[in-house]
Short mmCIF file of C-alpha atoms in Angstrom, two decimals:
data_model
loop_
_atom_site.label_atom_id
_atom_site.label_comp_id
_atom_site.label_asym_id
_atom_site.label_seq_id
_atom_site.Cartn_x
_atom_site.Cartn_y
_atom_site.Cartn_z
CA UNK A 276 20.76 35.39 -5.06
CA UNK A 277 23.75 36.15 -7.26
CA UNK A 278 25.71 32.96 -7.85
CA UNK A 279 29.46 32.64 -7.46
CA UNK A 280 30.93 31.94 -10.88
CA UNK A 281 33.25 29.19 -12.04
CA UNK A 282 35.18 30.15 -15.14
CA UNK A 283 37.40 27.70 -17.04
CA UNK A 284 40.19 29.30 -19.05
CA UNK A 285 41.43 28.00 -22.38
CA UNK A 286 44.72 28.95 -24.03
CA UNK A 287 44.43 29.26 -27.77
CA UNK A 288 47.15 29.45 -30.41
CA UNK A 289 46.25 30.02 -34.05
CA UNK A 290 42.63 29.14 -33.36
CA UNK A 291 43.49 25.85 -31.65
CA UNK A 292 43.30 25.08 -27.96
CA UNK A 293 46.77 24.37 -26.63
CA UNK A 294 45.87 24.06 -22.97
CA UNK A 295 42.42 22.67 -22.53
CA UNK A 296 40.32 19.66 -21.68
CA UNK A 297 41.54 16.24 -22.67
CA UNK A 298 38.29 14.33 -22.48
CA UNK A 299 38.05 11.21 -24.57
CA UNK A 300 34.65 12.01 -25.94
CA UNK A 301 35.95 15.02 -27.80
CA UNK A 302 36.48 14.32 -31.46
CA UNK A 303 39.02 17.06 -31.71
CA UNK A 304 40.54 18.19 -28.43
CA UNK A 305 42.12 21.19 -30.12
CA UNK A 306 38.86 22.61 -31.32
CA UNK A 307 37.82 25.60 -29.19
CA UNK A 308 34.20 25.13 -30.16
CA UNK A 309 34.06 21.53 -28.95
CA UNK A 310 35.73 22.49 -25.70
CA UNK A 311 33.47 25.46 -25.19
CA UNK A 312 30.42 23.27 -25.75
CA UNK A 313 31.69 20.67 -23.34
CA UNK A 314 32.19 23.21 -20.57
CA UNK A 315 28.87 24.83 -21.36
CA UNK A 316 27.07 21.51 -20.94
CA UNK A 317 28.91 20.87 -17.69
CA UNK A 318 27.62 24.11 -16.26
CA UNK A 319 30.53 26.53 -16.62
CA UNK A 320 29.22 30.02 -15.88
CA UNK A 321 31.48 31.78 -18.32
CA UNK A 322 34.53 31.04 -20.43
CA UNK A 323 37.81 32.84 -20.91
CA UNK A 324 39.92 32.42 -24.02
CA UNK A 325 43.50 33.52 -23.81
CA UNK A 326 44.90 34.00 -27.26
CA UNK A 327 48.64 33.51 -27.52
CA UNK A 328 48.88 33.59 -31.30
CA UNK A 329 52.01 35.35 -32.47
CA UNK A 330 51.63 35.70 -36.21
CA UNK A 331 50.76 38.41 -38.67
CA UNK A 332 47.34 36.98 -39.47
CA UNK A 333 46.35 36.63 -35.81
CA UNK A 334 43.50 39.11 -36.07
CA UNK A 335 41.65 37.14 -38.72
CA UNK A 336 42.24 33.86 -36.91
CA UNK A 337 41.01 35.19 -33.59
CA UNK A 338 38.00 36.88 -35.12
CA UNK A 339 36.99 33.67 -36.84
CA UNK A 340 37.28 31.68 -33.62
CA UNK A 341 35.29 34.23 -31.63
CA UNK A 342 32.55 34.18 -34.24
CA UNK A 343 32.28 30.39 -34.12
CA UNK A 344 32.22 30.27 -30.34
CA UNK A 345 29.54 32.95 -30.21
CA UNK A 346 27.44 31.00 -32.68
CA UNK A 347 27.46 27.80 -30.69
CA UNK A 348 27.68 28.63 -27.00
CA UNK A 349 25.11 30.77 -25.24
CA UNK A 350 27.00 31.73 -22.11
CA UNK A 351 29.21 34.81 -21.73
CA UNK A 352 32.84 34.65 -22.77
CA UNK A 353 35.89 36.86 -22.52
CA UNK A 354 38.78 37.07 -24.94
CA UNK A 355 42.21 38.31 -23.95
CA UNK A 356 45.68 38.43 -25.41
CA UNK A 357 47.23 40.97 -27.71
CA UNK A 358 44.44 43.53 -27.42
CA UNK A 359 46.07 46.94 -27.52
CA UNK A 360 43.68 49.41 -29.11
CA UNK A 361 40.03 50.39 -29.20
CA UNK A 362 39.92 48.98 -32.70
CA UNK A 363 41.20 45.60 -31.43
CA UNK A 364 38.43 45.64 -28.81
CA UNK A 365 35.79 46.56 -31.35
CA UNK A 366 36.77 43.68 -33.64
CA UNK A 367 36.61 41.07 -30.91
CA UNK A 368 33.37 42.35 -29.42
CA UNK A 369 31.72 42.74 -32.82
CA UNK A 370 32.64 39.14 -33.58
CA UNK A 371 30.61 38.03 -30.59
CA UNK A 372 32.73 38.12 -27.43
CA UNK A 373 31.00 39.64 -24.43
CA UNK A 374 34.10 41.04 -22.81
CA UNK A 375 37.69 41.72 -23.65
CA UNK A 376 40.56 41.52 -21.24
CA UNK A 377 43.55 43.84 -21.27
CA UNK A 378 46.69 43.73 -19.18
CA UNK A 379 49.94 45.25 -20.45
CA UNK A 380 48.11 47.64 -22.78
CA UNK A 381 46.24 49.06 -19.78
CA UNK A 382 49.47 49.54 -17.83
CA UNK A 383 51.16 51.26 -20.78
CA UNK A 384 48.12 53.42 -21.43
CA UNK A 385 45.58 53.55 -18.60
CA UNK A 386 43.36 55.86 -20.68
CA UNK A 387 42.59 52.81 -22.82
CA UNK A 388 40.42 51.50 -19.97
CA UNK A 389 38.38 54.69 -19.92
CA UNK A 390 37.97 54.88 -23.67
CA UNK A 391 37.07 51.17 -23.83
CA UNK A 392 34.49 51.63 -21.10
CA UNK A 393 32.93 54.65 -22.75
CA UNK A 394 32.85 52.97 -26.16
CA UNK A 395 31.57 49.55 -25.13
CA UNK A 396 30.43 49.90 -21.51
CA UNK A 397 32.30 48.92 -18.37
CA UNK A 398 30.74 45.47 -18.45
CA UNK A 399 32.84 44.66 -21.53
CA UNK A 400 36.18 45.71 -20.06
CA UNK A 401 38.06 43.27 -17.86
CA UNK A 402 41.44 44.37 -16.58
CA UNK A 403 43.78 41.48 -15.90
CA UNK A 404 46.40 42.03 -13.23
CA UNK A 405 49.42 39.78 -12.73
CA UNK A 406 50.53 40.18 -9.14
CA UNK A 407 53.55 39.08 -7.19
CA UNK A 408 54.30 39.49 -3.53
CA UNK A 409 56.88 42.15 -2.75
CA UNK A 410 59.98 41.76 -0.69
CA UNK A 411 61.09 38.49 -2.21
CA UNK A 412 63.86 37.64 -4.52
CA UNK A 413 62.92 37.84 -8.14
CA UNK A 414 63.45 35.10 -10.56
CA UNK A 415 64.79 36.01 -13.94
CA UNK A 416 62.89 35.26 -17.06
CA UNK A 417 59.46 34.12 -15.99
CA UNK A 418 56.58 32.98 -18.06
CA UNK A 419 58.52 30.90 -20.50
CA UNK A 420 56.29 29.67 -23.28
CA UNK A 421 53.77 32.38 -22.50
CA UNK A 422 55.05 35.05 -24.85
CA UNK A 423 52.44 37.69 -25.34
CA UNK A 424 50.27 36.43 -22.49
CA UNK A 425 47.90 39.14 -21.45
CA UNK A 426 45.71 37.35 -19.00
CA UNK A 427 47.90 36.06 -16.33
CA UNK A 428 51.02 34.07 -16.08
CA UNK A 429 50.30 30.44 -15.87
CA UNK A 430 53.56 29.30 -17.39
CA UNK A 431 55.76 28.64 -14.44
CA UNK A 432 55.11 28.74 -10.77
CA UNK A 433 57.01 28.87 -7.57
CA UNK A 434 57.04 26.28 -4.92
CA UNK A 435 56.88 28.64 -2.00
CA UNK A 436 53.78 30.38 -0.82
CA UNK A 437 53.38 33.01 1.80
CA UNK A 438 50.46 31.49 3.58
CA UNK A 439 49.96 32.74 7.05
CA UNK A 440 51.86 35.93 6.43
CA UNK A 441 49.46 38.70 7.24
CA UNK A 442 49.22 41.91 5.24
CA UNK A 443 52.01 42.57 2.80
CA UNK A 444 51.91 44.15 -0.60
CA UNK A 445 52.04 43.00 -4.15
CA UNK A 446 53.59 44.36 -7.33
CA UNK A 447 52.03 44.50 -10.79
CA UNK A 448 53.90 42.67 -13.54
CA UNK A 449 53.42 43.27 -17.24
CA UNK A 450 54.25 41.48 -20.47
CA UNK A 451 52.98 38.12 -19.35
CA UNK A 452 54.74 38.41 -16.01
CA UNK A 453 58.16 39.24 -17.38
CA UNK A 454 58.46 42.87 -16.37
CA UNK A 455 58.11 44.29 -12.87
CA UNK A 456 56.36 47.64 -13.12
CA UNK A 457 56.87 48.96 -9.61
CA UNK A 458 53.12 49.59 -9.37
CA UNK A 459 51.28 48.49 -6.25
CA UNK A 460 48.55 45.95 -7.03
CA UNK A 461 45.89 47.33 -4.70
CA UNK A 462 46.49 50.91 -5.90
CA UNK A 463 46.31 49.78 -9.51
CA UNK A 464 43.10 47.88 -8.85
CA UNK A 465 41.51 50.99 -7.34
CA UNK A 466 42.68 53.03 -10.31
CA UNK A 467 41.33 50.63 -12.95
CA UNK A 468 37.97 50.67 -11.24
CA UNK A 469 37.95 54.48 -11.31
CA UNK A 470 38.86 54.41 -14.99
CA UNK A 471 35.84 52.27 -15.72
CA UNK A 472 36.90 48.62 -15.67
CA UNK A 473 33.93 46.32 -15.09
CA UNK A 474 35.84 43.46 -13.51
CA UNK A 475 39.33 42.56 -12.37
CA UNK A 476 40.93 39.26 -13.27
CA UNK A 477 43.58 38.85 -10.61
CA UNK A 478 46.35 36.29 -11.07
CA UNK A 479 48.85 35.47 -8.37
CA UNK A 480 52.15 34.72 -10.04
CA UNK A 481 53.44 33.26 -6.78
CA UNK A 482 50.69 30.68 -6.58
CA UNK A 483 50.23 30.06 -10.25
CA UNK A 484 51.18 26.55 -11.23
CA UNK A 485 51.73 25.45 -7.64
CA UNK A 486 48.29 23.90 -7.21
CA UNK A 487 48.58 24.88 -3.54
CA UNK A 488 45.62 27.22 -3.64
CA UNK A 489 44.92 30.82 -4.56
CA UNK A 490 46.73 33.71 -2.85
CA UNK A 491 43.92 34.47 -0.42
CA UNK A 492 45.61 37.51 1.09
CA UNK A 493 46.07 39.10 -2.30
CA UNK A 494 42.57 38.24 -3.46
CA UNK A 495 40.98 39.61 -0.34
CA UNK A 496 43.09 42.77 -0.30
CA UNK A 497 41.95 43.61 -3.83
CA UNK A 498 38.34 42.48 -3.36
CA UNK A 499 38.03 44.70 -0.29
CA UNK A 500 39.62 47.69 -2.00
CA UNK A 501 37.29 47.78 -5.01
CA UNK A 502 33.56 47.44 -5.48
CA UNK A 503 33.68 45.77 -8.91
CA UNK A 504 33.81 41.96 -9.06
CA UNK A 505 37.18 40.26 -8.66
CA UNK A 506 37.94 36.98 -10.41
CA UNK A 507 40.60 35.00 -8.55
CA UNK A 508 43.17 33.14 -10.63
CA UNK A 509 46.31 31.11 -10.14
CA UNK A 510 46.93 28.20 -7.84
CA UNK A 511 43.81 26.05 -7.83
CA UNK A 512 44.65 22.42 -7.17
CA UNK A 513 41.57 21.17 -5.36
CA UNK A 514 37.91 22.05 -5.22
CA UNK A 515 38.38 23.34 -1.68
CA UNK A 516 40.73 25.94 -3.09
CA UNK A 517 37.87 27.32 -5.17
CA UNK A 518 35.70 27.61 -2.07
CA UNK A 519 38.48 29.35 -0.10
CA UNK A 520 38.98 31.99 -2.80
CA UNK A 521 35.28 32.78 -2.69
CA UNK A 522 34.92 32.67 1.10
CA UNK A 523 38.17 33.98 2.58
CA UNK A 524 39.36 35.68 -0.58
CA UNK A 525 35.97 37.34 -1.11
CA UNK A 526 36.23 36.82 -4.86
CA UNK A 527 33.08 36.95 -6.98
CA UNK A 528 34.34 34.26 -9.31
CA UNK A 529 37.15 31.76 -9.67
CA UNK A 530 39.12 31.07 -12.79
CA UNK A 531 40.77 27.71 -13.15
CA UNK A 532 42.52 25.90 -15.92
CA UNK A 533 44.33 22.70 -15.15
CA UNK A 534 42.02 21.21 -12.51
CA UNK A 535 39.27 21.01 -15.10
CA UNK A 536 41.33 20.44 -18.21
CA UNK A 537 42.73 17.11 -17.18
CA UNK A 538 39.45 15.66 -16.08
CA UNK A 539 40.42 15.48 -12.40
CA UNK A 540 37.30 17.38 -11.46
CA UNK A 541 34.23 18.40 -13.34
CA UNK A 542 32.51 21.75 -13.05
CA UNK A 543 29.50 19.90 -11.67
CA UNK A 544 31.58 18.45 -8.83
CA UNK A 545 32.98 21.87 -8.09
CA UNK A 546 29.51 23.37 -7.89
CA UNK A 547 28.25 20.59 -5.66
CA UNK A 548 31.08 21.18 -3.23
CA UNK A 549 30.50 24.93 -3.21
CA UNK A 550 26.81 24.40 -2.63
CA UNK A 551 27.49 22.00 0.23
CA UNK A 552 29.58 24.75 1.81
CA UNK A 553 26.67 27.14 1.59
CA UNK A 554 27.91 29.18 -1.36
CA UNK A 555 25.30 30.22 -3.94
CA UNK A 556 25.96 28.49 -7.26
CA UNK A 557 24.01 27.92 -10.43
CA UNK A 558 23.29 24.21 -10.67
CA UNK A 559 22.12 23.29 -14.14
CA UNK A 560 19.71 20.54 -15.03
CA UNK A 561 21.16 17.13 -15.95
CA UNK A 562 23.10 17.61 -19.13
CA UNK A 563 21.18 17.31 -22.33
CA UNK A 564 22.75 17.25 -25.71
CA UNK A 565 22.16 20.78 -26.97
CA UNK A 566 20.67 19.45 -30.20
CA UNK A 567 18.02 17.41 -28.35
CA UNK A 568 17.19 20.32 -26.15
CA UNK A 569 16.73 22.60 -29.12
CA UNK A 570 14.53 20.14 -30.91
CA UNK A 571 12.40 19.88 -27.83
CA UNK A 572 12.13 23.63 -27.51
CA UNK A 573 11.18 23.97 -31.13
CA UNK A 574 8.46 21.34 -30.83
CA UNK A 575 6.89 23.12 -27.92
CA UNK A 576 6.28 26.21 -29.91
CA UNK B 173 9.58 37.03 -38.79
CA UNK B 174 11.23 38.68 -35.80
CA UNK B 175 13.14 41.92 -36.26
CA UNK B 176 15.92 42.63 -33.82
CA UNK B 177 16.14 46.39 -33.92
CA UNK B 178 19.66 47.47 -34.76
CA UNK B 179 20.23 51.04 -33.66
CA UNK B 180 23.97 50.91 -33.26
CA UNK B 181 24.41 49.85 -29.67
CA UNK B 182 26.26 46.81 -28.47
CA UNK B 183 26.90 43.45 -29.97
CA UNK B 184 23.63 42.08 -31.22
CA UNK B 185 25.02 39.15 -33.10
CA UNK B 186 24.50 36.77 -30.21
CA UNK B 187 20.84 37.77 -29.93
CA UNK B 188 20.30 36.88 -33.55
CA UNK B 189 22.23 33.62 -33.23
CA UNK B 190 20.30 32.59 -30.14
CA UNK B 191 17.00 32.99 -31.98
CA UNK B 192 18.40 30.95 -34.86
CA UNK B 193 19.49 28.25 -32.42
CA UNK B 194 15.88 27.73 -31.35
CA UNK B 195 14.70 27.67 -34.92
CA UNK B 196 13.19 31.16 -35.01
CA UNK B 197 13.30 33.35 -38.06
CA UNK B 198 14.98 36.47 -36.74
CA UNK B 199 17.10 39.13 -38.30
CA UNK B 200 19.05 42.13 -37.18
CA UNK B 201 17.82 45.21 -39.03
CA UNK B 202 17.28 48.95 -39.02
CA UNK B 203 15.12 48.87 -42.14
CA UNK B 204 11.86 50.63 -41.35
CA UNK B 205 9.82 48.66 -43.87
CA UNK B 206 11.13 45.31 -42.65
CA UNK B 207 10.50 46.28 -39.05
CA UNK B 208 6.94 47.38 -39.85
CA UNK B 209 6.26 44.14 -41.67
CA UNK B 210 7.65 41.80 -39.04
CA UNK B 211 5.40 39.97 -36.60
CA UNK B 212 7.52 40.56 -33.54
CA UNK B 213 10.15 43.04 -32.44
CA UNK B 214 13.13 42.71 -30.16
CA UNK B 215 14.54 45.88 -28.65
CA UNK B 216 18.05 45.20 -27.36
CA UNK B 217 20.20 47.63 -25.45
CA UNK B 218 23.64 47.73 -23.89
CA UNK B 219 25.43 50.57 -22.14
CA UNK B 220 24.06 53.82 -20.76
CA UNK B 221 20.32 54.53 -20.79
CA UNK B 222 20.70 58.08 -22.13
CA UNK B 223 22.96 57.03 -24.98
CA UNK B 224 20.63 54.19 -25.99
CA UNK B 225 17.57 56.46 -25.79
CA UNK B 226 19.29 59.13 -27.88
CA UNK B 227 20.38 56.72 -30.59
CA UNK B 228 16.98 55.11 -30.75
CA UNK B 229 15.32 58.50 -31.15
CA UNK B 230 17.82 59.78 -33.69
CA UNK B 231 17.34 56.69 -35.83
CA UNK B 232 13.60 57.29 -35.78
CA UNK B 233 13.17 53.67 -34.71
CA UNK B 234 11.55 54.74 -31.44
CA UNK B 235 8.45 55.67 -33.43
CA UNK B 236 8.28 52.15 -34.89
CA UNK B 237 8.41 50.65 -31.41
CA UNK B 238 5.64 52.94 -30.19
CA UNK B 239 3.61 52.18 -33.30
CA UNK B 240 4.06 48.43 -32.78
CA UNK B 241 3.02 48.75 -29.13
CA UNK B 242 -0.10 50.57 -30.19
CA UNK B 243 -0.96 47.73 -32.57
CA UNK B 244 -0.40 45.10 -29.87
CA UNK B 245 2.52 43.63 -31.77
CA UNK B 246 4.65 41.51 -29.41
CA UNK B 247 7.82 43.37 -28.38
CA UNK B 248 10.60 42.02 -26.20
CA UNK B 249 13.06 44.41 -24.56
CA UNK B 250 16.43 43.04 -23.49
CA UNK B 251 18.45 44.62 -20.67
CA UNK B 252 18.55 48.37 -21.41
CA UNK B 253 15.89 47.58 -24.02
CA UNK B 254 13.52 46.80 -21.14
CA UNK B 255 14.61 49.88 -19.22
CA UNK B 256 13.86 52.07 -22.25
CA UNK B 257 10.22 51.04 -22.08
CA UNK B 258 9.79 52.96 -18.83
CA UNK B 259 9.25 56.68 -18.31
CA UNK B 260 12.77 57.81 -17.55
CA UNK B 261 16.31 56.75 -16.80
CA UNK B 262 18.52 58.34 -14.16
CA UNK B 263 21.94 57.39 -15.53
CA UNK B 264 24.27 60.37 -16.13
CA UNK B 265 21.35 62.77 -15.89
CA UNK B 266 17.64 62.21 -16.42
CA UNK B 267 16.59 60.94 -19.83
CA UNK B 268 13.12 60.21 -21.14
CA UNK B 269 12.29 56.64 -22.12
CA UNK B 270 9.47 55.35 -24.31
CA UNK B 271 6.89 55.57 -21.55
CA UNK B 272 5.23 52.25 -22.37
CA UNK B 273 5.32 51.32 -18.69
CA UNK B 274 5.23 53.56 -15.62
CA UNK B 275 8.38 53.93 -13.58
CA UNK B 276 12.00 54.99 -13.63
CA UNK B 277 15.43 53.44 -13.87
CA UNK B 278 17.79 54.16 -10.98
CA UNK B 279 21.19 53.03 -9.71
CA UNK B 280 21.62 50.22 -7.21
CA UNK B 281 22.25 51.68 -3.75
CA UNK B 282 25.89 52.30 -2.80
CA UNK B 283 25.39 50.43 0.43
CA UNK B 284 24.40 47.17 -1.20
CA UNK B 285 26.40 44.47 -2.98
CA UNK B 286 28.97 45.14 -5.70
CA UNK B 287 27.90 47.28 -8.66
CA UNK B 288 27.65 46.37 -11.50
CA UNK B 289 25.83 43.18 -10.78
CA UNK B 290 27.60 40.70 -13.04
CA UNK B 291 26.65 37.07 -13.18
CA UNK B 292 23.89 34.52 -12.77
CA UNK B 293 20.96 35.38 -10.57
CA UNK B 294 17.54 33.87 -9.99
CA UNK B 295 14.05 34.99 -10.88
CA UNK B 296 11.06 34.71 -8.62
CA UNK B 297 7.80 34.58 -10.53
CA UNK B 298 5.08 36.99 -9.48
CA UNK B 299 2.57 36.34 -12.24
CA UNK B 300 1.97 33.70 -14.89
CA UNK B 301 3.42 34.69 -18.23
CA UNK B 302 3.75 32.80 -21.49
CA UNK B 303 7.40 33.88 -21.80
CA UNK B 304 8.18 31.67 -18.81
CA UNK B 305 6.48 28.50 -20.07
CA UNK B 306 8.68 25.54 -19.13
CA UNK B 307 11.02 27.70 -17.04
CA UNK B 308 10.89 26.80 -13.33
CA UNK B 309 10.67 29.40 -10.60
CA UNK B 310 14.14 30.14 -9.24
CA UNK B 311 15.84 29.64 -12.61
CA UNK B 312 19.14 31.40 -13.19
CA UNK B 313 19.75 34.00 -15.89
CA UNK B 314 22.81 36.07 -16.76
CA UNK B 315 22.64 39.69 -15.57
CA UNK B 316 24.94 42.64 -16.19
CA UNK B 317 23.70 46.00 -14.94
CA UNK B 318 24.16 48.85 -12.49
CA UNK B 319 20.68 50.32 -12.81
CA UNK B 320 17.34 48.76 -12.05
CA UNK B 321 13.68 49.51 -12.61
CA UNK B 322 11.42 51.05 -10.02
CA UNK B 323 8.04 50.11 -11.42
CA UNK B 324 5.09 52.24 -10.35
CA UNK B 325 2.49 49.68 -11.28
CA UNK B 326 3.07 46.28 -9.68
CA UNK B 327 0.76 44.72 -12.26
CA UNK B 328 3.57 45.17 -14.79
CA UNK B 329 5.97 43.06 -12.73
CA UNK B 330 6.16 39.43 -13.90
CA UNK B 331 9.23 38.34 -11.95
CA UNK B 332 11.65 39.84 -9.47
CA UNK B 333 15.29 39.27 -8.58
CA UNK B 334 17.12 39.81 -5.32
CA UNK B 335 20.34 41.83 -5.36
CA UNK B 336 20.43 43.48 -1.98
CA UNK B 337 17.03 44.82 -2.93
CA UNK B 338 14.24 43.02 -4.74
CA UNK B 339 13.69 44.55 -8.17
CA UNK B 340 11.67 43.70 -11.31
CA UNK B 341 13.63 41.47 -13.68
CA UNK B 342 10.76 40.66 -16.07
CA UNK B 343 8.02 43.16 -16.90
CA UNK B 344 5.05 43.09 -19.23
CA UNK B 345 2.10 45.22 -20.14
CA UNK B 346 -0.10 43.88 -22.92
CA UNK B 347 2.12 42.76 -25.78
CA UNK B 348 5.08 44.79 -24.49
CA UNK B 349 7.52 42.68 -22.50
CA UNK B 350 11.05 42.88 -21.35
CA UNK B 351 13.73 41.15 -19.33
CA UNK B 352 16.57 42.77 -17.40
CA UNK B 353 18.94 39.85 -18.04
CA UNK B 354 20.50 38.58 -21.25
CA UNK B 355 18.54 35.52 -22.44
CA UNK B 356 20.98 35.12 -25.33
CA UNK B 357 23.71 34.48 -22.73
CA UNK B 358 21.61 32.46 -20.28
CA UNK B 359 22.11 29.00 -21.71
CA UNK B 360 19.08 26.67 -21.85
CA UNK B 361 16.73 28.87 -19.80
CA UNK B 362 17.52 31.84 -21.99
CA UNK B 363 17.00 29.91 -25.21
CA UNK B 364 13.72 28.60 -23.88
CA UNK B 365 12.53 32.11 -23.12
CA UNK B 366 13.44 33.31 -26.60
CA UNK B 367 11.65 30.31 -28.12
CA UNK B 368 8.61 31.14 -26.04
CA UNK B 369 8.68 34.69 -27.31
CA UNK B 370 9.04 33.52 -30.88
CA UNK B 371 5.97 31.34 -30.43
CA UNK B 372 3.83 33.85 -28.60
CA UNK B 373 1.12 35.70 -30.43
CA UNK B 374 -0.95 38.40 -28.80
CA UNK B 375 -3.83 35.88 -28.67
CA UNK B 376 -1.75 33.13 -27.10
CA UNK B 377 -0.64 35.61 -24.49
CA UNK B 378 -4.10 36.63 -23.43
CA UNK B 379 -5.36 33.05 -23.27
CA UNK B 380 -2.39 31.78 -21.27
CA UNK B 381 -1.97 34.53 -18.77
CA UNK B 382 -5.49 35.53 -17.97
#
């Protein structure tokens, strides 16, 4: 049976992790490779790297990081942030990423989804959508510190949540959550699927940073409107929240950052809870140092 | 030496790196001489069946695969690389495959679960196979696909996977083998499978699986 996926997300600036795990055993907590390996050993199903580098040499830096991750971790990973053209996609994918994620670039130019899908296959194209519930007062300048974010706004967060409010609609935001586009989230999700997106990474800006749980209404509305997998993002504070997004929200996967980064919960604990609730998850064997495992494999030959 | 056949589809770097990680001597190449001289071949494939089949044919590398199969040289197809080994693919039209195994490649039914299937799914072993040495029944591998194989000959089916329907996820006939998932992205189980392939000779295969 297809397992529900748990996907940790790492923010990277100039090839260094700026929001990521703070485990003591890591020699260098800023090293994306060390963090990727740590999550891999814990049983993460995939990884997402959000690049927030804002410098002229960003392409080389990102490419180098992607290459190193691909050489050391043998699970799928997605790279997002600043990808605007087919050429940008090609560079990242050729360096070893399995998928790229686009957000604002897809809103500005929806045809980019179609040309990305026909060049690299739908499976490589993730469209990230930053969503916010309509009919509420807007805050001004959101997403501070997240300039150039393309994968979801995890910078701020609102206290309120609309739990219990049935139905409703959501609006797509671009530019790391700073610009309201007027586009309806569910309609946009349907459109990106038609254009050839392979997955949707759906971030609730309302829930993001609150740690009160995912926006289940939003997640479910999108998951029911499309047939491609939906990855829920924004709001996880407990392991139960992950389960709710998969059960009630009907998501295929959950993305989480802070609950894993600060060592509150491990991926293993998350999977055990999901399994206890009857959700299919991939439980990996007790963690082996990758080097030992490889030696063993080699000896068997 | 293992040659990973590079015919211009998809990102093959991770396949090469995964073989290196298990200590296998593998290289990505489209050099006919190198491919002919290597002991084992890997046929990768990502994207649409027709496009992969066309590129493989146009590069002339399809002939090398057929030649290798004839000489019982171990070949491992990955994802669309496995699908290409069958008679035909029904993705954006009907396209001929290599015909090394009987059957066709068709789309998952509309009525079933979400398509594409993306993520970790389990294999259920149907037959012993050296590729699966040390890999328990029910192990998870990483899958990404919208089309699956309808095998005509059940003897070719080594393992199946359940995604609304039960379909072949590992196939083999003689020295020709293939997996529908991506072993290079399937963590320890995937690396183990690649190591097994790297260590399998045609002889080892016949002694272990018969």
